[in-house]
mmCIF file of C-alpha atoms and ligand atoms in Angstrom:
data_model
loop_
_atom_site.group_PDB
_atom_site.id
_atom_site.type_symbol
_atom_site.label_atom_id
_atom_site.label_comp_id
_atom_site.label_asym_id
_atom_site.label_seq_id
_atom_site.Cartn_x
_atom_site.Cartn_y
_atom_site.Cartn_z
ATOM 1 C CA MET A 230 -16.311 10.249 -12.045
ATOM 2 C CA LEU A 231 -14.974 13.435 -10.407
ATOM 3 C CA GLN A 232 -18.129 15.562 -10.264
ATOM 4 C CA HIS A 233 -18.015 18.186 -7.503
ATOM 5 C CA LYS A 234 -14.323 17.489 -6.904
ATOM 6 C CA HIS A 235 -11.798 20.296 -6.705
ATOM 7 C CA VAL A 236 -8.396 19.420 -8.083
ATOM 8 C CA LEU A 237 -5.212 21.463 -8.106
ATOM 9 C CA LEU A 238 -3.034 20.417 -11.025
ATOM 10 C CA GLY A 239 0.676 21.018 -10.419
ATOM 11 C CA ALA A 240 2.149 21.302 -13.906
ATOM 12 C CA GLY A 241 5.716 20.015 -14.086
ATOM 13 C CA GLY A 242 8.348 20.840 -16.658
ATOM 14 C CA GLY A 243 10.700 19.185 -19.099
ATOM 15 C CA PRO A 244 9.967 17.774 -22.542
ATOM 16 C CA LEU A 245 6.944 15.900 -21.161
ATOM 17 C CA ALA A 246 5.304 19.056 -19.755
ATOM 18 C CA TRP A 247 2.617 18.887 -22.476
ATOM 19 C CA LEU A 248 1.214 15.880 -20.625
ATOM 20 C CA ALA A 249 -0.017 18.274 -17.928
ATOM 21 C CA VAL A 250 -2.350 19.795 -20.547
ATOM 22 C CA GLU A 251 -3.678 16.365 -21.488
ATOM 23 C CA VAL A 252 -4.234 15.460 -17.828
ATOM 24 C CA LEU A 253 -5.994 18.798 -17.290
ATOM 25 C CA ARG A 254 -8.404 17.978 -20.136
ATOM 26 C CA ALA A 255 -8.973 14.451 -18.811
ATOM 27 C CA LEU A 256 -9.700 15.768 -15.297
ATOM 28 C CA GLN A 257 -12.175 18.242 -16.733
ATOM 29 C CA ARG A 258 -13.819 15.562 -18.877
ATOM 30 C CA ALA A 259 -14.271 13.515 -15.674
ATOM 31 C CA GLY A 260 -16.180 16.445 -14.174
ATOM 32 C CA ALA A 261 -13.510 17.933 -11.890
ATOM 33 C CA ARG A 262 -13.089 21.642 -11.310
ATOM 34 C CA VAL A 263 -9.397 22.255 -11.926
ATOM 35 C CA ARG A 264 -7.051 25.067 -11.026
ATOM 36 C CA VAL A 265 -3.473 24.976 -12.279
ATOM 37 C CA VAL A 266 -0.301 25.890 -10.434
ATOM 38 C CA LEU A 267 2.829 26.168 -12.574
ATOM 39 C CA SER A 268 6.246 24.903 -11.499
ATOM 40 C CA ALA A 269 9.422 26.886 -12.073
ATOM 41 C CA GLU A 270 10.164 24.647 -15.072
ATOM 42 C CA THR A 271 6.748 24.684 -16.787
ATOM 43 C CA GLU A 272 6.793 27.869 -18.825
ATOM 44 C CA ALA A 273 9.990 26.996 -20.686
ATOM 45 C CA PHE A 274 7.880 24.264 -22.324
ATOM 46 C CA VAL A 275 4.183 25.250 -22.080
ATOM 47 C CA PRO A 276 3.044 28.870 -21.672
ATOM 48 C CA ALA A 277 0.707 29.835 -18.827
ATOM 49 C CA LEU A 278 -1.801 31.042 -21.419
ATOM 50 C CA THR A 279 -2.397 27.455 -22.601
ATOM 51 C CA PHE A 280 -3.564 26.482 -19.113
ATOM 52 C CA GLN A 281 -5.368 29.768 -18.579
ATOM 53 C CA SER A 282 -7.397 29.402 -21.751
ATOM 54 C CA LEU A 283 -8.514 25.924 -20.678
ATOM 55 C CA THR A 284 -9.563 26.754 -17.118
ATOM 56 C CA SER A 285 -12.042 29.138 -15.592
ATOM 57 C CA GLU A 286 -9.774 29.712 -12.573
ATOM 58 C CA GLU A 287 -6.709 31.908 -12.468
ATOM 59 C CA VAL A 288 -3.476 30.005 -13.091
ATOM 60 C CA ILE A 289 -1.017 30.397 -10.208
ATOM 61 C CA PRO A 290 2.366 31.476 -11.634
ATOM 62 C CA ALA A 291 5.587 29.922 -10.357
ATOM 63 C CA ASP A 292 6.983 33.195 -9.005
ATOM 64 C CA GLN A 293 4.182 33.805 -6.493
ATOM 65 C CA PRO A 294 4.780 31.280 -3.699
ATOM 66 C CA TYR A 295 2.485 33.023 -1.229
ATOM 67 C CA GLY A 296 -0.604 33.604 -3.347
ATOM 68 C CA LEU A 297 -2.157 35.612 -6.166
ATOM 69 C CA LEU A 298 -1.935 39.355 -6.461
ATOM 70 C CA GLN A 299 -4.959 40.518 -8.469
ATOM 71 C CA GLY A 300 -4.900 44.299 -8.894
ATOM 72 C CA THR A 301 -4.665 45.487 -5.313
ATOM 73 C CA ALA A 302 -6.282 42.339 -3.868
ATOM 74 C CA PHE A 303 -4.109 39.517 -2.538
ATOM 75 C CA ARG A 304 -5.466 35.959 -2.293
ATOM 76 C CA PRO A 305 -3.177 33.869 -0.087
ATOM 77 C CA LEU A 306 -2.275 30.356 -1.246
ATOM 78 C CA GLU A 307 -3.911 28.985 1.924
ATOM 79 C CA ALA A 308 -7.277 30.229 0.645
ATOM 80 C CA LEU A 309 -6.638 28.796 -2.816
ATOM 81 C CA VAL A 310 -5.950 25.253 -1.546
ATOM 82 C CA ARG A 311 -8.747 25.255 1.075
ATOM 83 C CA GLY A 312 -11.426 22.652 0.264
ATOM 84 C CA LEU A 313 -9.225 20.874 -2.285
ATOM 85 C CA ASP A 314 -9.981 17.206 -2.847
ATOM 86 C CA ALA A 315 -6.726 16.344 -4.586
ATOM 87 C CA LEU A 316 -3.412 17.719 -5.730
ATOM 88 C CA VAL A 317 -2.131 16.050 -8.905
ATOM 89 C CA VAL A 318 1.468 16.757 -9.936
ATOM 90 C CA VAL A 319 2.408 15.825 -13.502
ATOM 91 C CA PRO A 320 5.020 15.308 -14.815
ATOM 92 C CA ALA A 321 7.250 15.454 -11.731
ATOM 93 C CA THR A 322 10.837 16.032 -12.839
ATOM 94 C CA PRO A 323 13.704 14.912 -10.563
ATOM 95 C CA ALA A 324 14.144 18.589 -9.574
ATOM 96 C CA LEU A 325 10.511 18.896 -8.556
ATOM 97 C CA LEU A 326 10.648 15.573 -6.682
ATOM 98 C CA ALA A 327 13.698 16.848 -4.783
ATOM 99 C CA LYS A 328 11.902 20.054 -3.817
ATOM 100 C CA LEU A 329 8.806 18.153 -2.690
ATOM 101 C CA ALA A 330 10.850 15.579 -0.738
ATOM 102 C CA THR A 331 12.775 18.278 1.135
ATOM 103 C CA ALA A 332 9.848 20.686 1.573
ATOM 104 C CA CYS A 333 11.819 23.312 -0.363
ATOM 105 C CA ALA A 334 8.813 25.635 -0.610
ATOM 106 C CA ASP A 335 10.225 28.460 -2.710
ATOM 107 C CA GLU A 336 7.503 28.036 -5.330
ATOM 108 C CA PRO A 337 3.723 27.806 -4.944
ATOM 109 C CA LEU A 338 3.422 24.202 -6.160
ATOM 110 C CA VAL A 339 5.596 22.948 -3.300
ATOM 111 C CA ARG A 340 3.934 25.272 -0.771
ATOM 112 C CA ALA A 341 0.541 23.993 -1.907
ATOM 113 C CA ALA A 342 1.716 20.406 -1.329
ATOM 114 C CA LEU A 343 2.694 21.352 2.233
ATOM 115 C CA LEU A 344 -0.595 23.108 2.920
ATOM 116 C CA HIS A 345 -2.860 20.438 1.420
ATOM 117 C CA ARG A 346 -3.639 17.554 3.800
ATOM 118 C CA GLY A 347 -5.672 15.318 1.474
ATOM 119 C CA LEU A 348 -4.776 13.159 -1.502
ATOM 120 C CA THR A 349 -1.615 14.051 -3.412
ATOM 121 C CA VAL A 350 -0.797 12.061 -6.537
ATOM 122 C CA VAL A 351 2.628 12.515 -8.113
ATOM 123 C CA ALA A 352 3.056 11.187 -11.666
ATOM 124 C CA PHE A 353 6.446 10.717 -13.317
ATOM 125 C CA PRO A 354 8.204 8.479 -15.862
ATOM 126 C CA GLY A 355 9.776 6.217 -13.262
ATOM 127 C CA LYS A 356 11.556 3.949 -15.744
ATOM 128 C CA ALA A 357 13.576 6.823 -17.276
ATOM 129 C CA PRO A 358 17.296 6.555 -16.397
ATOM 130 C CA ALA A 359 17.536 9.684 -14.213
ATOM 131 C CA TYR A 360 14.829 8.327 -11.928
ATOM 132 C CA GLN A 361 16.892 5.202 -11.226
ATOM 133 C CA HIS A 362 19.594 7.180 -9.423
ATOM 134 C CA PRO A 363 19.735 6.336 -5.690
ATOM 135 C CA LEU A 364 19.224 10.017 -4.806
ATOM 136 C CA VAL A 365 15.966 10.204 -6.782
ATOM 137 C CA GLN A 366 14.904 6.834 -5.362
ATOM 138 C CA HIS A 367 15.610 8.208 -1.882
ATOM 139 C CA ASN A 368 13.374 11.222 -2.589
ATOM 140 C CA LEU A 369 10.617 8.949 -3.907
ATOM 141 C CA ARG A 370 10.777 6.921 -0.698
ATOM 142 C CA ARG A 371 10.405 10.095 1.347
ATOM 143 C CA LEU A 372 7.356 11.145 -0.635
ATOM 144 C CA ARG A 373 5.811 7.702 -0.202
ATOM 145 C CA GLU A 374 6.522 7.859 3.535
ATOM 146 C CA ALA A 375 4.768 11.213 3.662
ATOM 147 C CA GLY A 376 1.665 9.458 2.298
ATOM 148 C CA MET A 377 1.804 10.717 -1.297
ATOM 149 C CA VAL A 378 0.605 8.380 -4.040
ATOM 150 C CA LEU A 379 3.337 7.790 -6.604
ATOM 151 C CA TYR A 380 2.053 7.074 -10.069
ATOM 152 C CA GLU A 381 4.303 5.660 -12.751
ATOM 153 C CA GLN A 382 2.827 3.874 -15.651
ATOM 154 C CA ALA A 383 4.062 0.289 -16.014
ATOM 155 C CA GLU A 384 6.209 -0.078 -19.081
ATOM 156 C CA PRO A 385 6.643 -3.168 -21.204
ATOM 157 C CA ALA A 386 10.161 -4.551 -20.628
ATOM 158 C CA LEU A 387 12.590 -3.118 -23.177
ATOM 159 C CA PRO A 388 15.856 -4.681 -24.362
ATOM 160 C CA GLU A 389 18.790 -3.497 -22.249
ATOM 161 C CA GLY A 390 20.224 -0.141 -23.310
ATOM 162 C CA GLU A 391 17.015 1.118 -24.901
ATOM 163 C CA GLU A 392 15.463 4.103 -23.245
ATOM 164 C CA ALA A 393 11.893 3.682 -22.127
ATOM 165 C CA ALA A 394 9.463 6.229 -23.498
ATOM 166 C CA TRP A 395 6.718 7.290 -21.100
ATOM 167 C CA SER A 396 3.264 6.292 -22.136
ATOM 168 C CA LEU A 397 1.118 8.094 -19.606
ATOM 169 C CA ASP A 398 -2.539 7.515 -20.290
ATOM 170 C CA PRO A 399 -4.282 10.615 -18.854
ATOM 171 C CA ALA A 400 -7.563 8.708 -18.497
ATOM 172 C CA ALA A 401 -5.821 5.989 -16.426
ATOM 173 C CA LEU A 402 -4.266 8.630 -14.169
ATOM 174 C CA VAL A 403 -7.668 10.267 -13.686
ATOM 175 C CA GLN A 404 -9.130 6.872 -12.843
ATOM 176 C CA GLU A 405 -6.407 6.377 -10.221
ATOM 177 C CA VAL A 406 -7.221 9.773 -8.699
ATOM 178 C CA ALA A 407 -10.935 8.873 -8.574
ATOM 179 C CA ALA A 408 -10.178 5.447 -7.084
ATOM 180 C CA CYS A 409 -7.930 6.993 -4.406
ATOM 181 C CA LEU A 410 -10.608 9.529 -3.481
ATOM 182 C CA GLN A 411 -13.241 6.826 -3.246
ATOM 183 C CA GLU A 412 -10.884 4.554 -1.363
ATOM 184 C CA ALA A 413 -9.980 7.205 1.196
ATOM 185 C CA SER A 414 -13.235 6.738 3.095
ATOM 186 C CA ALA A 415 -14.194 3.111 2.386
ATOM 187 C CA LEU A 416 -12.973 1.854 5.793
ATOM 188 C CA ALA A 417 -13.422 5.038 7.808
ATOM 189 C CA GLY A 418 -14.184 4.336 11.480
ATOM 190 C CA LYS A 419 -12.994 0.714 11.271
ATOM 191 C CA VAL A 420 -10.073 -0.868 13.109
ATOM 192 C CA VAL A 421 -8.200 -3.440 11.048
ATOM 193 C CA LEU A 422 -5.657 -5.774 12.629
ATOM 194 C CA VAL A 423 -3.227 -7.389 10.177
ATOM 195 C CA THR A 424 -0.500 -9.917 10.915
ATOM 196 C CA ALA A 425 2.417 -10.460 8.566
ATOM 197 C CA GLY A 426 5.737 -12.173 8.015
ATOM 198 C CA PRO A 427 7.190 -15.321 9.504
ATOM 199 C CA THR A 428 7.862 -16.013 13.151
ATOM 200 C CA GLN A 429 11.273 -17.102 14.426
ATOM 201 C CA GLU A 430 11.498 -19.770 17.099
ATOM 202 C CA PRO A 431 14.925 -19.661 18.790
ATOM 203 C CA ILE A 432 17.065 -22.758 19.246
ATOM 204 C CA ASP A 433 19.925 -20.873 20.901
ATOM 205 C CA PRO A 434 21.082 -17.192 20.868
ATOM 206 C CA VAL A 435 22.129 -17.383 17.193
ATOM 207 C CA ARG A 436 19.888 -20.009 15.596
ATOM 208 C CA HIS A 437 16.204 -20.291 14.975
ATOM 209 C CA ILE A 438 13.476 -22.154 13.102
ATOM 210 C CA SER A 439 11.574 -20.002 10.636
ATOM 211 C CA ASN A 440 10.020 -20.027 7.145
ATOM 212 C CA ARG A 441 10.211 -18.181 3.820
ATOM 213 C CA SER A 442 7.354 -15.731 4.329
ATOM 214 C CA SER A 443 8.378 -12.206 3.180
ATOM 215 C CA GLY A 444 5.520 -10.281 4.784
ATOM 216 C CA LYS A 445 4.772 -8.452 1.498
ATOM 217 C CA THR A 446 1.078 -9.358 1.314
ATOM 218 C CA GLY A 447 0.362 -8.337 4.910
ATOM 219 C CA PHE A 448 2.233 -5.041 4.516
ATOM 220 C CA ALA A 449 0.342 -4.318 1.274
ATOM 221 C CA ILE A 450 -2.995 -4.996 3.022
ATOM 222 C CA ALA A 451 -2.049 -2.808 6.003
ATOM 223 C CA GLU A 452 -0.974 0.056 3.728
ATOM 224 C CA LEU A 453 -4.128 -0.084 1.641
ATOM 225 C CA ALA A 454 -6.460 -0.425 4.642
ATOM 226 C CA GLN A 455 -4.858 2.716 6.081
ATOM 227 C CA ARG A 456 -5.329 4.534 2.781
ATOM 228 C CA ARG A 457 -8.960 3.478 2.793
ATOM 229 C CA GLY A 458 -9.444 5.274 6.089
ATOM 230 C CA ALA A 459 -9.106 2.470 8.677
ATOM 231 C CA ARG A 460 -7.059 2.626 11.852
ATOM 232 C CA VAL A 461 -4.563 -0.166 11.213
ATOM 233 C CA VAL A 462 -2.470 -2.213 13.606
ATOM 234 C CA LEU A 463 0.135 -4.369 11.894
ATOM 235 C CA VAL A 464 1.680 -7.123 14.020
ATOM 236 C CA THR A 465 4.644 -8.458 12.103
ATOM 237 C CA GLY A 466 7.317 -11.063 12.526
ATOM 238 C CA PRO A 467 10.869 -10.244 11.377
ATOM 239 C CA THR A 468 10.956 -8.747 7.847
ATOM 240 C CA HIS A 469 13.071 -6.121 6.093
ATOM 241 C CA LEU A 470 9.982 -4.168 5.063
ATOM 242 C CA GLU A 471 9.392 -0.626 6.268
ATOM 243 C CA ALA A 472 6.171 0.038 8.152
ATOM 244 C CA PRO A 473 3.634 1.794 5.887
ATOM 245 C CA PRO A 474 2.997 5.439 6.842
ATOM 246 C CA GLY A 475 0.218 5.973 9.370
ATOM 247 C CA VAL A 476 0.101 2.313 10.425
ATOM 248 C CA GLU A 477 0.759 1.266 14.047
ATOM 249 C CA CYS A 478 3.421 -1.390 13.607
ATOM 250 C CA VAL A 479 4.154 -3.889 16.388
ATOM 251 C CA ARG A 480 7.281 -5.928 15.674
ATOM 252 C CA VAL A 481 7.517 -9.362 17.292
ATOM 253 C CA ARG A 482 9.720 -12.389 16.867
ATOM 254 C CA THR A 483 8.107 -15.578 18.116
ATOM 255 C CA ALA A 484 4.626 -17.081 17.792
ATOM 256 C CA LEU A 485 4.054 -16.530 21.509
ATOM 257 C CA GLU A 486 4.950 -12.837 21.172
ATOM 258 C CA MET A 487 2.657 -12.573 18.144
ATOM 259 C CA ARG A 488 -0.177 -14.187 20.119
ATOM 260 C CA GLU A 489 0.237 -11.696 22.955
ATOM 261 C CA ALA A 490 0.220 -8.689 20.602
ATOM 262 C CA VAL A 491 -2.733 -9.991 18.578
ATOM 263 C CA LEU A 492 -4.848 -10.786 21.644
ATOM 264 C CA ALA A 493 -4.078 -7.315 23.063
ATOM 265 C CA HIS A 494 -5.324 -5.562 19.902
ATOM 266 C CA ALA A 495 -8.101 -7.931 18.776
ATOM 267 C CA PRO A 496 -10.850 -6.642 21.137
ATOM 268 C CA ALA A 497 -10.831 -3.232 19.407
ATOM 269 C CA ALA A 498 -10.645 -4.690 15.886
ATOM 270 C CA HIS A 499 -13.616 -4.947 13.505
ATOM 271 C CA VAL A 500 -11.513 -6.971 11.083
ATOM 272 C CA VAL A 501 -8.562 -9.345 11.612
ATOM 273 C CA ILE A 502 -6.549 -10.445 8.594
ATOM 274 C CA LYS A 503 -3.931 -13.067 9.418
ATOM 275 C CA THR A 504 -1.368 -13.329 6.634
ATOM 276 C CA ALA A 505 1.429 -14.293 9.055
ATOM 277 C CA ALA A 506 3.093 -17.644 8.520
ATOM 278 C CA VAL A 507 3.188 -18.594 12.185
ATOM 279 C CA ALA A 508 5.602 -21.427 12.992
ATOM 280 C CA ASP A 509 3.554 -24.400 14.112
ATOM 281 C CA PHE A 510 6.275 -25.654 16.443
ATOM 282 C CA ARG A 511 8.965 -24.184 18.700
ATOM 283 C CA PRO A 512 11.980 -25.825 20.343
ATOM 284 C CA LYS A 513 10.970 -27.023 23.793
ATOM 285 C CA ALA A 514 14.127 -25.659 25.391
ATOM 286 C CA VAL A 515 16.218 -22.668 24.209
ATOM 287 C CA ALA A 516 19.939 -23.028 24.966
ATOM 288 C CA THR A 517 21.368 -20.038 26.854
ATOM 289 C CA HIS A 518 24.667 -20.218 24.955
ATOM 290 C CA LYS A 519 25.446 -21.043 21.355
ATOM 291 C CA VAL A 520 25.322 -24.806 20.994
ATOM 292 C CA LYS A 521 28.750 -26.126 19.920
ATOM 293 C CA LYS A 522 29.005 -28.378 16.889
ATOM 294 C CA ASP A 523 30.374 -31.322 18.832
ATOM 295 C CA GLU A 524 27.849 -31.094 21.691
ATOM 296 C CA ALA A 525 24.737 -30.509 19.568
ATOM 297 C CA ALA A 526 21.979 -32.995 20.102
ATOM 298 C CA VAL A 527 20.972 -34.585 16.824
ATOM 299 C CA VAL A 528 17.329 -34.173 17.764
ATOM 300 C CA ILE A 529 15.677 -30.866 18.675
ATOM 301 C CA GLU A 530 12.586 -31.527 20.720
ATOM 302 C CA LEU A 531 9.665 -29.402 19.567
ATOM 303 C CA GLU A 532 6.343 -28.394 21.060
ATOM 304 C CA ARG A 533 3.202 -26.988 19.414
ATOM 305 C CA ASN A 534 2.630 -23.263 19.206
ATOM 306 C CA PRO A 535 -0.866 -22.025 19.984
ATOM 307 C CA ASP A 536 -3.047 -21.421 16.914
ATOM 308 C CA ILE A 537 -3.761 -17.711 17.259
ATOM 309 C CA LEU A 538 -6.395 -17.552 14.541
ATOM 310 C CA ALA A 539 -8.282 -20.557 15.896
ATOM 311 C CA GLU A 540 -8.291 -18.837 19.293
ATOM 312 C CA LEU A 541 -9.816 -15.706 17.732
ATOM 313 C CA GLY A 542 -12.307 -17.876 15.840
ATOM 314 C CA ALA A 543 -13.493 -19.440 19.079
ATOM 315 C CA GLN A 544 -14.550 -15.983 20.347
ATOM 316 C CA LYS A 545 -15.428 -14.452 16.974
ATOM 317 C CA GLY A 546 -18.421 -12.243 17.855
ATOM 318 C CA GLU A 547 -19.144 -9.692 15.101
ATOM 319 C CA ARG A 548 -15.513 -9.581 14.003
ATOM 320 C CA ILE A 549 -14.575 -10.414 10.427
ATOM 321 C CA LEU A 550 -11.806 -12.998 10.313
ATOM 322 C CA VAL A 551 -9.671 -13.682 7.263
ATOM 323 C CA GLY A 552 -7.059 -16.441 7.139
ATOM 324 C CA PHE A 553 -4.409 -17.566 4.699
ATOM 325 C CA ALA A 554 -3.461 -21.084 3.729
ATOM 326 C CA ALA A 555 -0.229 -21.877 1.932
ATOM 327 C CA GLU A 556 -0.337 -25.473 0.781
ATOM 328 C CA THR A 557 1.761 -27.817 -1.327
ATOM 329 C CA GLN A 558 -0.945 -30.460 -1.859
ATOM 330 C CA ASP A 559 -4.718 -30.887 -1.602
ATOM 331 C CA LEU A 560 -5.069 -27.094 -1.527
ATOM 332 C CA LEU A 561 -8.846 -26.855 -1.525
ATOM 333 C CA ARG A 562 -9.478 -29.616 0.998
ATOM 334 C CA HIS A 563 -6.956 -28.250 3.526
ATOM 335 C CA ALA A 564 -8.125 -24.665 3.069
ATOM 336 C CA GLN A 565 -11.754 -25.736 3.484
ATOM 337 C CA GLU A 566 -10.907 -27.522 6.740
ATOM 338 C CA LYS A 567 -9.142 -24.416 8.118
ATOM 339 C CA LEU A 568 -11.996 -22.152 7.045
ATOM 340 C CA GLN A 569 -14.444 -24.188 9.090
ATOM 341 C CA LYS A 570 -12.220 -25.103 12.021
ATOM 342 C CA LYS A 571 -11.125 -21.508 12.630
ATOM 343 C CA HIS A 572 -14.592 -19.956 11.981
ATOM 344 C CA LEU A 573 -13.296 -17.675 9.225
ATOM 345 C CA ASP A 574 -15.352 -15.474 6.902
ATOM 346 C CA PHE A 575 -13.008 -16.376 4.098
ATOM 347 C CA ILE A 576 -9.622 -17.937 3.538
ATOM 348 C CA VAL A 577 -7.076 -17.047 0.864
ATOM 349 C CA ALA A 578 -5.466 -20.237 -0.387
ATOM 350 C CA ASN A 579 -2.372 -20.500 -2.507
ATOM 351 C CA ASP A 580 -0.347 -23.376 -3.841
ATOM 352 C CA VAL A 581 3.255 -22.590 -2.909
ATOM 353 C CA THR A 582 4.873 -25.148 -5.209
ATOM 354 C CA ASP A 583 5.212 -22.638 -8.112
ATOM 355 C CA PRO A 584 8.636 -20.956 -7.563
ATOM 356 C CA THR A 585 7.629 -17.797 -9.518
ATOM 357 C CA LEU A 586 4.704 -17.033 -7.207
ATOM 358 C CA GLY A 587 4.020 -16.634 -3.479
ATOM 359 C CA PHE A 588 6.676 -16.264 -0.755
ATOM 360 C CA ALA A 589 9.434 -13.834 -1.884
ATOM 361 C CA SER A 590 7.720 -12.984 -5.201
ATOM 362 C CA ASP A 591 5.717 -9.792 -5.779
ATOM 363 C CA PHE A 592 2.993 -11.841 -7.431
ATOM 364 C CA ASN A 593 0.543 -14.501 -6.352
ATOM 365 C CA ARG A 594 -2.291 -16.597 -7.712
ATOM 366 C CA VAL A 595 -4.890 -17.553 -5.142
ATOM 367 C CA ARG A 596 -8.332 -18.964 -4.580
ATOM 368 C CA ILE A 597 -10.690 -17.457 -2.062
ATOM 369 C CA LEU A 598 -12.965 -19.848 -0.182
ATOM 370 C CA HIS A 599 -15.920 -18.166 1.499
ATOM 371 C CA ALA A 600 -17.886 -19.356 4.544
ATOM 372 C CA SER A 601 -20.936 -19.274 2.240
ATOM 373 C CA GLY A 602 -19.379 -22.099 0.210
ATOM 374 C CA GLN A 603 -18.468 -19.892 -2.766
ATOM 375 C CA VAL A 604 -14.994 -20.502 -4.224
ATOM 376 C CA GLU A 605 -13.362 -17.771 -6.316
ATOM 377 C CA GLU A 606 -10.386 -18.444 -8.539
ATOM 378 C CA LEU A 607 -8.403 -15.234 -9.033
ATOM 379 C CA PRO A 608 -5.887 -14.680 -11.843
ATOM 380 C CA THR A 609 -2.163 -14.102 -11.213
ATOM 381 C CA MET A 610 -1.796 -10.613 -9.779
ATOM 382 C CA SER A 611 0.587 -8.428 -7.794
ATOM 383 C CA LYS A 612 0.394 -8.613 -4.007
ATOM 384 C CA LYS A 613 -0.830 -4.999 -4.011
ATOM 385 C CA GLN A 614 -3.698 -5.976 -6.322
ATOM 386 C CA LEU A 615 -4.415 -8.968 -4.116
ATOM 387 C CA ALA A 616 -4.572 -6.632 -1.104
ATOM 388 C CA ALA A 617 -7.267 -4.626 -2.931
ATOM 389 C CA CYS A 618 -9.242 -7.808 -3.759
ATOM 390 C CA ILE A 619 -9.137 -8.914 -0.120
ATOM 391 C CA LEU A 620 -10.208 -5.530 1.251
ATOM 392 C CA ASP A 621 -13.002 -5.264 -1.353
ATOM 393 C CA ARG A 622 -14.401 -8.526 -0.001
ATOM 394 C CA VAL A 623 -13.978 -7.386 3.615
ATOM 395 C CA GLN A 624 -15.867 -4.177 2.762
ATOM 396 C CA ALA A 625 -18.679 -6.179 1.160
ATOM 397 C CA LEU A 626 -18.982 -8.250 4.359
ATOM 398 C CA LEU A 627 -18.982 -5.112 6.539
ATOM 399 C CA ALA A 628 -21.719 -3.602 4.363
ATOM 400 C CA GLN A 629 -23.707 -6.834 4.596
ATOM 401 C CA LYS A 630 -23.400 -6.820 8.418
ATOM 402 C CA ALA A 631 -24.449 -3.172 8.580
ATOM 403 C CA ARG A 632 -27.610 -4.005 6.590
ATOM 404 C CA SER A 633 -28.638 -7.002 8.729
HETATM 405 O O1 LIG B 73 -0.670 -22.764 9.671
HETATM 406 P P1 LIG B 73 -1.994 -22.798 8.999
HETATM 407 O O2 LIG B 73 -1.918 -23.234 7.559
HETATM 408 O O3 LIG B 73 -3.061 -23.503 9.803
HETATM 409 O O4 LIG B 73 -2.406 -21.236 8.917
HETATM 410 C C1 LIG B 73 -3.657 -20.828 8.467
HETATM 411 C C2 LIG B 73 -3.993 -19.496 9.076
HETATM 412 O O5 LIG B 73 -3.913 -19.572 10.503
HETATM 413 C C3 LIG B 73 -3.116 -18.327 8.679
HETATM 414 O O6 LIG B 73 -3.972 -17.230 8.504
HETATM 415 C C4 LIG B 73 -2.198 -18.138 9.884
HETATM 416 O O7 LIG B 73 -1.838 -16.777 10.050
HETATM 417 C C5 LIG B 73 -3.033 -18.614 11.043
HETATM 418 N N1 LIG B 73 -2.239 -19.266 12.116
HETATM 419 C C6 LIG B 73 -2.231 -18.711 13.381
HETATM 420 N N2 LIG B 73 -1.504 -19.330 14.387
HETATM 421 C C7 LIG B 73 -0.820 -20.464 14.142
HETATM 422 C C8 LIG B 73 -0.828 -21.031 12.859
HETATM 423 C C9 LIG B 73 -1.540 -20.396 11.857
HETATM 424 O O8 LIG B 73 -2.853 -17.676 13.605
HETATM 425 N N3 LIG B 73 -0.140 -21.026 15.117
#
């Protein structure tokens, strides 16, 4: 799985430091060549000799932030991290997270993280109480923003008050590292345009018509497409979500603004994925001042918004087009109609009548209807997993096009 890959393992500290040894063994079993860098906290729990005896490379001690002194020869850290495929930090204690998040490079592990430009995976027991503190959460956000992959094993829900033990499965972590490395180039050279969120159609300066779309699916797709190597433009209606790192985010409000932004970026795009819940109608006239209760017309006259996706479908060319259909009845029939009418490669259809799924939820259960006529029924999954399913299918279509 990791043959010919060079991995630097940043060994953390604390009572779970032994896990670094297990992860080292799992990385080696997967075929990786591993060098270990110790953190300031490691040796209180696991001696350097344990790591040294398991690796054929010299272990980098915590007190040599600038490199290894071997006899009279000095090998700078820069040379030691050159050509690295991945840096894996495990287990990251709150202290280590704080140092990483603030670039406090007084030890070689943190300096290595600053020097290494490729994949960095940081594993930690995220459900443990100390990690819930807003300061630690703030540091985690900063690391995520810097493009690091945060890995915390999902825990089964425990009764309140019981402390969650960390059940890191080294093989699962290694699999994640391999998947991230593979992912990193899957969409290289491609431009992916994603739309997300609702649109707001103003009635007056303080009121609007909108819908319950959260934007989570579109943001998850944009983030993952970027991680898979694509240049990503995300055109989003109003949401509270932060733009994923490395993604060009264009924030709009109305359907007309979304249309303008999408049409400006579509010519360069190889793939357009339209998760946005565009309002079908807008008020015909927008009042300049707040409409007073007693003078409000009982009827707001509406007019149709342009269908942006249908417009793209009419001039599709080689572009891959993916649509979404949220329905409350006759899901398959309506989705099928949209698939054909808008000339889509596939459409992701979900029934939005289940209150635990879709809209504001982190989970969804969808069917994917392909232009080929194939219908896939996917199980309930997180929106991040759904993003992966959608991009896998986009990649298959791109590969198919490249072959023909
Ligand atoms: O609104 P409807 O169910 O037809 O939406 C299906 C797809 O069309 C979605 O992908 C949505 O983003 C897109 N759409 C659009 N412009 C509209 C309405 C919908 O691009 N005005």
